[in-house]
Amino acid sequence: MTWLYELLSQIGYHHPLHPPVIHIPLGLIIGAFIFAIVSRVFNRESFAQTSRHCIVLALMAAPVAILLGLMDWQQFYNGAWLLPIRIKMILSGVLIIMLFISWIVSRKGYRALNRRIVVYALCMATAIAIGFFGGELVYGPKKAIAVSNDSSLARQGAELFAKKCAICHNTDSTEDRVGPGLKGLFKNSLLPVSKKPVSEDSVTNQLKTPFNQMPSYPDLTDEQIQSLIDYMKTL
């Protein structure tokens, strides 16, 4: 599905597809729980019916969000089995099963409202856990990125690297993470994957028109690219 991401990139969308879509089933699950609670508190069957509609819609939307997540995993993480991704996959499977159970229980009507509240709460807890590990994947603790010289441009590059690159590349070793480790990159003669000669031009080309499955960063300015290069020279 690389062609889809390339098409979206041409119209200015450079981000993963999963994050904006996953909010739909997660919001519906939370809504189902809230409406069920309101129905119980105020003894209003209409709210229970609304909670059931939320669960049905969540059951329809969740597989789409999961599919987009799998596509993003291949596109942006090269299919790497990172721990948060593995946990998210397991929890996503659990969530689909629980949503299906919720739908079955909701068909019993208002008389099963207490059971529905319990199952909805479990669905919501699972959804929150999925969101947590999604956050860990993107914003979780990363190894400190240090700059060994006083170049302000290199410091800017370190900050930019932490935001855009650190999730996939180690800076303190040559071991692969999602992509290759970059320690000593500019001390080597060849780039680790493309095997092109190491130079500022080759690194710039890798950022703009990457070799293999690394995502491109056409939105980076020349100054930002230079800051990344200056930072990588310190590794």
C-alpha positions as protocol buffer text, in pm:
chain_id: "A"
residue {
  index: 1
  type: MET
  ca { x: 0 y: 0 z: 0 }
}
residue {
  index: 2
  type: THR
  ca { x: 300 y: 230 z: -40 }
}
residue {
  index: 3
  type: TRP
  ca { x: 126 y: 393 z: -335 }
}
residue {
  index: 4
  type: LEU
  ca { x: -149 y: 521 z: -104 }
}
residue {
  index: 5
  type: TYR
  ca { x: 99 y: 694 z: 125 }
}
residue {
  index: 6
  type: GLU
  ca { x: 281 y: 839 z: -174 }
}
residue {
  index: 7
  type: LEU
  ca { x: -47 y: 971 z: -311 }
}
residue {
  index: 8
  type: LEU
  ca { x: -138 y: 1128 z: 24 }
}
residue {
  index: 9
  type: SER
  ca { x: 211 y: 1275 z: 50 }
}
residue {
  index: 10
  type: GLN
  ca { x: 162 y: 1449 z: -283 }
}
residue {
  index: 11
  type: ILE
  ca { x: -144 y: 1630 z: -149 }
}
residue {
  index: 12
  type: GLY
  ca { x: 32 y: 1731 z: 172 }
}
residue {
  index: 13
  type: TYR
  ca { x: -59 y: 1448 z: 412 }
}
residue {
  index: 14
  type: HIS
  ca { x: 259 y: 1292 z: 551 }
}
residue {
  index: 15
  type: HIS
  ca { x: 129 y: 1132 z: 870 }
}
residue {
  index: 16
  type: PRO
  ca { x: 13 y: 780 z: 961 }
}
residue {
  index: 17
  type: LEU
  ca { x: -351 y: 697 z: 889 }
}
residue {
  index: 18
  type: HIS
  ca { x: -428 y: 507 z: 1208 }
}
residue {
  index: 19
  type: PRO
  ca { x: -413 y: 786 z: 1473 }
}
residue {
  index: 20
  type: PRO
  ca { x: -696 y: 1007 z: 1342 }
}
residue {
  index: 21
  type: VAL
  ca { x: -924 y: 709 z: 1271 }
}
residue {
  index: 22
  type: ILE
  ca { x: -876 y: 520 z: 1598 }
}
residue {
  index: 23
  type: HIS
  ca { x: -1047 y: 803 z: 1785 }
}
residue {
  index: 24
  type: ILE
  ca { x: -1377 y: 702 z: 1625 }
}
residue {
  index: 25
  type: PRO
  ca { x: -1418 y: 355 z: 1783 }
}
residue {
  index: 26
  type: LEU
  ca { x: -1254 y: 467 z: 2107 }
}
residue {
  index: 27
  type: GLY
  ca { x: -1491 y: 761 z: 2138 }
}
residue {
  index: 28
  type: LEU
  ca { x: -1790 y: 542 z: 2061 }
}
residue {
  index: 29
  type: ILE
  ca { x: -1689 y: 291 z: 2328 }
}
residue {
  index: 30
  type: ILE
  ca { x: -1657 y: 564 z: 2589 }
}
residue {
  index: 31
  type: GLY
  ca { x: -1989 y: 705 z: 2472 }
}
residue {
  index: 32
  type: ALA
  ca { x: -2157 y: 365 z: 2506 }
}
residue {
  index: 33
  type: PHE
  ca { x: -2040 y: 337 z: 2865 }
}
residue {
  index: 34
  type: ILE
  ca { x: -2150 y: 690 z: 2954 }
}
residue {
  index: 35
  type: PHE
  ca { x: -2494 y: 651 z: 2796 }
}
residue {
  index: 36
  type: ALA
  ca { x: -2544 y: 319 z: 2975 }
}
residue {
  index: 37
  type: ILE
  ca { x: -2457 y: 479 z: 3309 }
}
residue {
  index: 38
  type: VAL
  ca { x: -2692 y: 771 z: 3240 }
}
residue {
  index: 39
  type: SER
  ca { x: -2964 y: 523 z: 3146 }
}
residue {
  index: 40
  type: ARG
  ca { x: -2922 y: 342 z: 3477 }
}
residue {
  index: 41
  type: VAL
  ca { x: -2905 y: 659 z: 3688 }
}
residue {
  index: 42
  type: PHE
  ca { x: -3210 y: 825 z: 3531 }
}
residue {
  index: 43
  type: ASN
  ca { x: -3394 y: 503 z: 3442 }
}
residue {
  index: 44
  type: ARG
  ca { x: -3423 y: 609 z: 3079 }
}
residue {
  index: 45
  type: GLU
  ca { x: -3433 y: 325 z: 2829 }
}
residue {
  index: 46
  type: SER
  ca { x: -3367 y: 560 z: 2537 }
}
residue {
  index: 47
  type: PHE
  ca { x: -3012 y: 621 z: 2662 }
}
residue {
  index: 48
  type: ALA
  ca { x: -2956 y: 245 z: 2679 }
}
residue {
  index: 49
  type: GLN
  ca { x: -3062 y: 222 z: 2317 }
}
residue {
  index: 50
  type: THR
  ca { x: -2815 y: 496 z: 2227 }
}
residue {
  index: 51
  type: SER
  ca { x: -2538 y: 307 z: 2407 }
}
residue {
  index: 52
  type: ARG
  ca { x: -2619 y: 1 z: 2197 }
}
residue {
  index: 53
  type: HIS
  ca { x: -2595 y: 208 z: 1879 }
}
residue {
  index: 54
  type: CYS
  ca { x: -2253 y: 330 z: 1992 }
}
residue {
  index: 55
  type: ILE
  ca { x: -2133 y: -28 z: 2041 }
}
residue {
  index: 56
  type: VAL
  ca { x: -2259 y: -134 z: 1698 }
}
residue {
  index: 57
  type: LEU
  ca { x: -2082 y: 159 z: 1533 }
}
residue {
  index: 58
  type: ALA
  ca { x: -1764 y: 88 z: 1732 }
}
residue {
  index: 59
  type: LEU
  ca { x: -1774 y: -274 z: 1618 }
}
residue {
  index: 60
  type: MET
  ca { x: -1794 y: -151 z: 1259 }
}
residue {
  index: 61
  type: ALA
  ca { x: -1521 y: 112 z: 1294 }
}
residue {
  index: 62
  type: ALA
  ca { x: -1267 y: -84 z: 1498 }
}
residue {
  index: 63
  type: PRO
  ca { x: -1162 y: -327 z: 1220 }
}
residue {
  index: 64
  type: VAL
  ca { x: -1101 y: -32 z: 986 }
}
residue {
  index: 65
  type: ALA
  ca { x: -882 y: 139 z: 1246 }
}
residue {
  index: 66
  type: ILE
  ca { x: -692 y: -185 z: 1308 }
}
residue {
  index: 67
  type: LEU
  ca { x: -636 y: -238 z: 935 }
}
residue {
  index: 68
  type: LEU
  ca { x: -497 y: 115 z: 901 }
}
residue {
  index: 69
  type: GLY
  ca { x: -276 y: 48 z: 1202 }
}
residue {
  index: 70
  type: LEU
  ca { x: -132 y: -259 z: 1033 }
}
residue {
  index: 71
  type: MET
  ca { x: -69 y: -56 z: 718 }
}
residue {
  index: 72
  type: ASP
  ca { x: 107 y: 217 z: 919 }
}
residue {
  index: 73
  type: TRP
  ca { x: 311 y: -50 z: 1096 }
}
residue {
  index: 74
  type: GLN
  ca { x: 446 y: -174 z: 765 }
}
residue {
  index: 75
  type: GLN
  ca { x: 494 y: 173 z: 617 }
}
residue {
  index: 76
  type: PHE
  ca { x: 649 y: 360 z: 909 }
}
residue {
  index: 77
  type: TYR
  ca { x: 798 y: 83 z: 1126 }
}
residue {
  index: 78
  type: ASN
  ca { x: 894 y: -163 z: 854 }
}
residue {
  index: 79
  type: GLY
  ca { x: 697 y: -435 z: 1032 }
}
residue {
  index: 80
  type: ALA
  ca { x: 926 y: -426 z: 1336 }
}
residue {
  index: 81
  type: TRP
  ca { x: 795 y: -623 z: 1636 }
}
residue {
  index: 82
  type: LEU
  ca { x: 833 y: -348 z: 1892 }
}
residue {
  index: 83
  type: LEU
  ca { x: 687 y: -433 z: 2233 }
}
residue {
  index: 84
  type: PRO
  ca { x: 414 y: -162 z: 2230 }
}
residue {
  index: 85
  type: ILE
  ca { x: 305 y: -279 z: 1886 }
}
residue {
  index: 86
  type: ARG
  ca { x: 280 y: -641 z: 1997 }
}
residue {
  index: 87
  type: ILE
  ca { x: 77 y: -541 z: 2302 }
}
residue {
  index: 88
  type: LYS
  ca { x: -151 y: -322 z: 2090 }
}
residue {
  index: 89
  type: MET
  ca { x: -213 y: -611 z: 1851 }
}
residue {
  index: 90
  type: ILE
  ca { x: -310 y: -844 z: 2135 }
}
residue {
  index: 91
  type: LEU
  ca { x: -534 y: -585 z: 2298 }
}
residue {
  index: 92
  type: SER
  ca { x: -696 y: -502 z: 1964 }
}
residue {
  index: 93
  type: GLY
  ca { x: -792 y: -866 z: 1918 }
}
residue {
  index: 94
  type: VAL
  ca { x: -930 y: -873 z: 2272 }
}
residue {
  index: 95
  type: LEU
  ca { x: -1126 y: -555 z: 2203 }
}
residue {
  index: 96
  type: ILE
  ca { x: -1290 y: -694 z: 1889 }
}
residue {
  index: 97
  type: ILE
  ca { x: -1401 y: -1003 z: 2083 }
}
residue {
  index: 98
  type: MET
  ca { x: -1535 y: -791 z: 2368 }
}
residue {
  index: 99
  type: LEU
  ca { x: -1719 y: -559 z: 2131 }
}
residue {
  index: 100
  type: PHE
  ca { x: -1885 y: -861 z: 1975 }
}
residue {
  index: 101
  type: ILE
  ca { x: -1984 y: -986 z: 2320 }
}
residue {
  index: 102
  type: SER
  ca { x: -2114 y: -638 z: 2402 }
}
residue {
  index: 103
  type: TRP
  ca { x: -2330 y: -643 z: 2091 }
}
residue {
  index: 104
  type: ILE
  ca { x: -2474 y: -982 z: 2186 }
}
residue {
  index: 105
  type: VAL
  ca { x: -2547 y: -869 z: 2542 }
}
residue {
  index: 106
  type: SER
  ca { x: -2701 y: -543 z: 2420 }
}
residue {
  index: 107
  type: ARG
  ca { x: -2953 y: -738 z: 2213 }
}
residue {
  index: 108
  type: LYS
  ca { x: -3111 y: -859 z: 2536 }
}
residue {
  index: 109
  type: GLY
  ca { x: -3247 y: -510 z: 2586 }
}
residue {
  index: 110
  type: TYR
  ca { x: -3290 y: -291 z: 2890 }
}
residue {
  index: 111
  type: ARG
  ca { x: -3321 y: -584 z: 3131 }
}
residue {
  index: 112
  type: ALA
  ca { x: -2954 y: -669 z: 3073 }
}
residue {
  index: 113
  type: LEU
  ca { x: -2834 y: -313 z: 3134 }
}
residue {
  index: 114
  type: ASN
  ca { x: -2621 y: -399 z: 3438 }
}
residue {
  index: 115
  type: ARG
  ca { x: -2435 y: -666 z: 3244 }
}
residue {
  index: 116
  type: ARG
  ca { x: -2396 y: -425 z: 2955 }
}
residue {
  index: 117
  type: ILE
  ca { x: -2240 y: -165 z: 3184 }
}
residue {
  index: 118
  type: VAL
  ca { x: -1984 y: -420 z: 3306 }
}
residue {
  index: 119
  type: VAL
  ca { x: -1894 y: -533 z: 2955 }
}
residue {
  index: 120
  type: TYR
  ca { x: -1881 y: -175 z: 2827 }
}
residue {
  index: 121
  type: ALA
  ca { x: -1650 y: -85 z: 3115 }
}
residue {
  index: 122
  type: LEU
  ca { x: -1417 y: -370 z: 3019 }
}
residue {
  index: 123
  type: CYS
  ca { x: -1423 y: -253 z: 2657 }
}
residue {
  index: 124
  type: MET
  ca { x: -1340 y: 99 z: 2769 }
}
residue {
  index: 125
  type: ALA
  ca { x: -1053 y: -22 z: 2988 }
}
residue {
  index: 126
  type: THR
  ca { x: -913 y: -220 z: 2696 }
}
residue {
  index: 127
  type: ALA
  ca { x: -948 y: 81 z: 2466 }
}
residue {
  index: 128
  type: ILE
  ca { x: -767 y: 302 z: 2716 }
}
residue {
  index: 129
  type: ALA
  ca { x: -486 y: 46 z: 2739 }
}
residue {
  index: 130
  type: ILE
  ca { x: -456 y: 44 z: 2360 }
}
residue {
  index: 131
  type: GLY
  ca { x: -432 y: 422 z: 2365 }
}
residue {
  index: 132
  type: PHE
  ca { x: -169 y: 409 z: 2637 }
}
residue {
  index: 133
  type: PHE
  ca { x: 58 y: 176 z: 2443 }
}
residue {
  index: 134
  type: GLY
  ca { x: 3 y: 384 z: 2131 }
}
residue {
  index: 135
  type: GLY
  ca { x: 131 y: 679 z: 2329 }
}
residue {
  index: 136
  type: GLU
  ca { x: 424 y: 472 z: 2455 }
}
residue {
  index: 137
  type: LEU
  ca { x: 512 y: 388 z: 2096 }
}
residue {
  index: 138
  type: VAL
  ca { x: 533 y: 753 z: 1992 }
}
residue {
  index: 139
  type: TYR
  ca { x: 605 y: 944 z: 2312 }
}
residue {
  index: 140
  type: GLY
  ca { x: 747 y: 678 z: 2541 }
}
residue {
  index: 141
  type: PRO
  ca { x: 1083 y: 709 z: 2713 }
}
residue {
  index: 142
  type: LYS
  ca { x: 1373 y: 734 z: 2473 }
}
residue {
  index: 143
  type: LYS
  ca { x: 1740 y: 726 z: 2544 }
}
residue {
  index: 144
  type: ALA
  ca { x: 1881 y: 1070 z: 2605 }
}
residue {
  index: 145
  type: ILE
  ca { x: 2021 y: 1231 z: 2295 }
}
residue {
  index: 146
  type: ALA
  ca { x: 2341 y: 1419 z: 2370 }
}
residue {
  index: 147
  type: VAL
  ca { x: 2535 y: 1658 z: 2151 }
}
residue {
  index: 148
  type: SER
  ca { x: 2908 y: 1648 z: 2193 }
}
residue {
  index: 149
  type: ASN
  ca { x: 2982 y: 1991 z: 2050 }
}
residue {
  index: 150
  type: ASP
  ca { x: 2853 y: 2342 z: 2099 }
}
residue {
  index: 151
  type: SER
  ca { x: 2693 y: 2385 z: 1757 }
}
residue {
  index: 152
  type: SER
  ca { x: 2349 y: 2538 z: 1799 }
}
residue {
  index: 153
  type: LEU
  ca { x: 2248 y: 2382 z: 1468 }
}
residue {
  index: 154
  type: ALA
  ca { x: 2352 y: 2039 z: 1597 }
}
residue {
  index: 155
  type: ARG
  ca { x: 2143 y: 2096 z: 1910 }
}
residue {
  index: 156
  type: GLN
  ca { x: 1845 y: 2182 z: 1691 }
}
residue {
  index: 157
  type: GLY
  ca { x: 1916 y: 1865 z: 1495 }
}
residue {
  index: 158
  type: ALA
  ca { x: 1917 y: 1662 z: 1816 }
}
residue {
  index: 159
  type: GLU
  ca { x: 1573 y: 1794 z: 1907 }
}
residue {
  index: 160
  type: LEU
  ca { x: 1443 y: 1727 z: 1557 }
}
residue {
  index: 161
  type: PHE
  ca { x: 1597 y: 1379 z: 1558 }
}
residue {
  index: 162
  type: ALA
  ca { x: 1422 y: 1301 z: 1887 }
}
residue {
  index: 163
  type: LYS
  ca { x: 1086 y: 1396 z: 1734 }
}
residue {
  index: 164
  type: LYS
  ca { x: 1116 y: 1234 z: 1393 }
}
residue {
  index: 165
  type: CYS
  ca { x: 1391 y: 973 z: 1394 }
}
residue {
  index: 166
  type: ALA
  ca { x: 1459 y: 833 z: 1741 }
}
residue {
  index: 167
  type: ILE
  ca { x: 1162 y: 597 z: 1730 }
}
residue {
  index: 168
  type: CYS
  ca { x: 1335 y: 402 z: 1450 }
}
residue {
  index: 169
  type: HIS
  ca { x: 1709 y: 463 z: 1492 }
}
residue {
  index: 170
  type: ASN
  ca { x: 1950 y: 407 z: 1779 }
}
residue {
  index: 171
  type: THR
  ca { x: 2210 y: 676 z: 1829 }
}
residue {
  index: 172
  type: ASP
  ca { x: 2432 y: 498 z: 2081 }
}
residue {
  index: 173
  type: SER
  ca { x: 2489 y: 179 z: 1882 }
}
residue {
  index: 174
  type: THR
  ca { x: 2482 y: 35 z: 1532 }
}
residue {
  index: 175
  type: GLU
  ca { x: 2217 y: -221 z: 1627 }
}
residue {
  index: 176
  type: ASP
  ca { x: 1895 y: -215 z: 1428 }
}
residue {
  index: 177
  type: ARG
  ca { x: 1581 y: -85 z: 1590 }
}
residue {
  index: 178
  type: VAL
  ca { x: 1330 y: -34 z: 1311 }
}
residue {
  index: 179
  type: GLY
  ca { x: 1601 y: 112 z: 1091 }
}
residue {
  index: 180
  type: PRO
  ca { x: 1976 y: 79 z: 1137 }
}
residue {
  index: 181
  type: GLY
  ca { x: 2163 y: 226 z: 1431 }
}
residue {
  index: 182
  type: LEU
  ca { x: 2342 y: 546 z: 1336 }
}
residue {
  index: 183
  type: LYS
  ca { x: 2632 y: 562 z: 1580 }
}
residue {
  index: 184
  type: GLY
  ca { x: 2946 y: 663 z: 1393 }
}
residue {
  index: 185
  type: LEU
  ca { x: 2752 y: 715 z: 1070 }
}
residue {
  index: 186
  type: PHE
  ca { x: 2981 y: 983 z: 929 }
}
residue {
  index: 187
  type: LYS
  ca { x: 3288 y: 784 z: 1031 }
}
residue {
  index: 188
  type: ASN
  ca { x: 3188 y: 504 z: 797 }
}
residue {
  index: 189
  type: SER
  ca { x: 3244 y: 491 z: 424 }
}
residue {
  index: 190
  type: LEU
  ca { x: 2899 y: 362 z: 326 }
}
residue {
  index: 191
  type: LEU
  ca { x: 2542 y: 419 z: 441 }
}
residue {
  index: 192
  type: PRO
  ca { x: 2415 y: 111 z: 628 }
}
residue {
  index: 193
  type: VAL
  ca { x: 2128 y: 8 z: 399 }
}
residue {
  index: 194
  type: SER
  ca { x: 2166 y: 170 z: 58 }
}
residue {
  index: 195
  type: LYS
  ca { x: 2546 y: 123 z: 66 }
}
residue {
  index: 196
  type: LYS
  ca { x: 2591 y: 461 z: -96 }
}
residue {
  index: 197
  type: PRO
  ca { x: 2899 y: 663 z: 1 }
}
residue {
  index: 198
  type: VAL
  ca { x: 2847 y: 859 z: 321 }
}
residue {
  index: 199
  type: SER
  ca { x: 2822 y: 1230 z: 249 }
}
residue {
  index: 200
  type: GLU
  ca { x: 2595 y: 1519 z: 329 }
}
residue {
  index: 201
  type: ASP
  ca { x: 2436 y: 1487 z: -14 }
}
residue {
  index: 202
  type: SER
  ca { x: 2362 y: 1116 z: 24 }
}
residue {
  index: 203
  type: VAL
  ca { x: 2206 y: 1169 z: 367 }
}
residue {
  index: 204
  type: THR
  ca { x: 2000 y: 1459 z: 230 }
}
residue {
  index: 205
  type: ASN
  ca { x: 1877 y: 1238 z: -54 }
}
residue {
  index: 206
  type: GLN
  ca { x: 1792 y: 963 z: 193 }
}
residue {
  index: 207
  type: LEU
  ca { x: 1573 y: 1205 z: 387 }
}
residue {
  index: 208
  type: LYS
  ca { x: 1398 y: 1344 z: 80 }
}
residue {
  index: 209
  type: THR
  ca { x: 1376 y: 1033 z: -140 }
}
residue {
  index: 210
  type: PRO
  ca { x: 1463 y: 743 z: 90 }
}
residue {
  index: 211
  type: PHE
  ca { x: 1598 y: 408 z: -16 }
}
residue {
  index: 212
  type: ASN
  ca { x: 1392 y: 105 z: 86 }
}
residue {
  index: 213
  type: GLN
  ca { x: 1094 y: 155 z: 321 }
}
residue {
  index: 214
  type: MET
  ca { x: 1200 y: 454 z: 525 }
}
residue {
  index: 215
  type: PRO
  ca { x: 934 y: 730 z: 515 }
}
residue {
  index: 216
  type: SER
  ca { x: 1027 y: 1046 z: 329 }
}
residue {
  index: 217
  type: TYR
  ca { x: 1038 y: 1391 z: 485 }
}
residue {
  index: 218
  type: PRO
  ca { x: 976 y: 1632 z: 197 }
}
residue {
  index: 219
  type: ASP
  ca { x: 851 y: 1897 z: 440 }
}
residue {
  index: 220
  type: LEU
  ca { x: 1193 y: 1940 z: 602 }
}
residue {
  index: 221
  type: THR
  ca { x: 1361 y: 2270 z: 523 }
}
residue {
  index: 222
  type: ASP
  ca { x: 1723 y: 2288 z: 409 }
}
residue {
  index: 223
  type: GLU
  ca { x: 1817 y: 2426 z: 750 }
}
residue {
  index: 224
  type: GLN
  ca { x: 1644 y: 2140 z: 930 }
}
residue {
  index: 225
  type: ILE
  ca { x: 1818 y: 1884 z: 711 }
}
residue {
  index: 226
  type: GLN
  ca { x: 2151 y: 2049 z: 778 }
}
residue {
  index: 227
  type: SER
  ca { x: 2079 y: 2046 z: 1150 }
}
residue {
  index: 228
  type: LEU
  ca { x: 2011 y: 1672 z: 1136 }
}
residue {
  index: 229
  type: ILE
  ca { x: 2333 y: 1618 z: 944 }
}
residue {
  index: 230
  type: ASP
  ca { x: 2531 y: 1827 z: 1192 }
}
residue {
  index: 231
  type: TYR
  ca { x: 2382 y: 1625 z: 1476 }
}
residue {
  index: 232
  type: MET
  ca { x: 2452 y: 1289 z: 1310 }
}
residue {
  index: 233
  type: LYS
  ca { x: 2814 y: 1396 z: 1265 }
}
residue {
  index: 234
  type: THR
  ca { x: 2841 y: 1406 z: 1644 }
}
residue {
  index: 235
  type: LEU
  ca { x: 2732 y: 1045 z: 1691 }
}
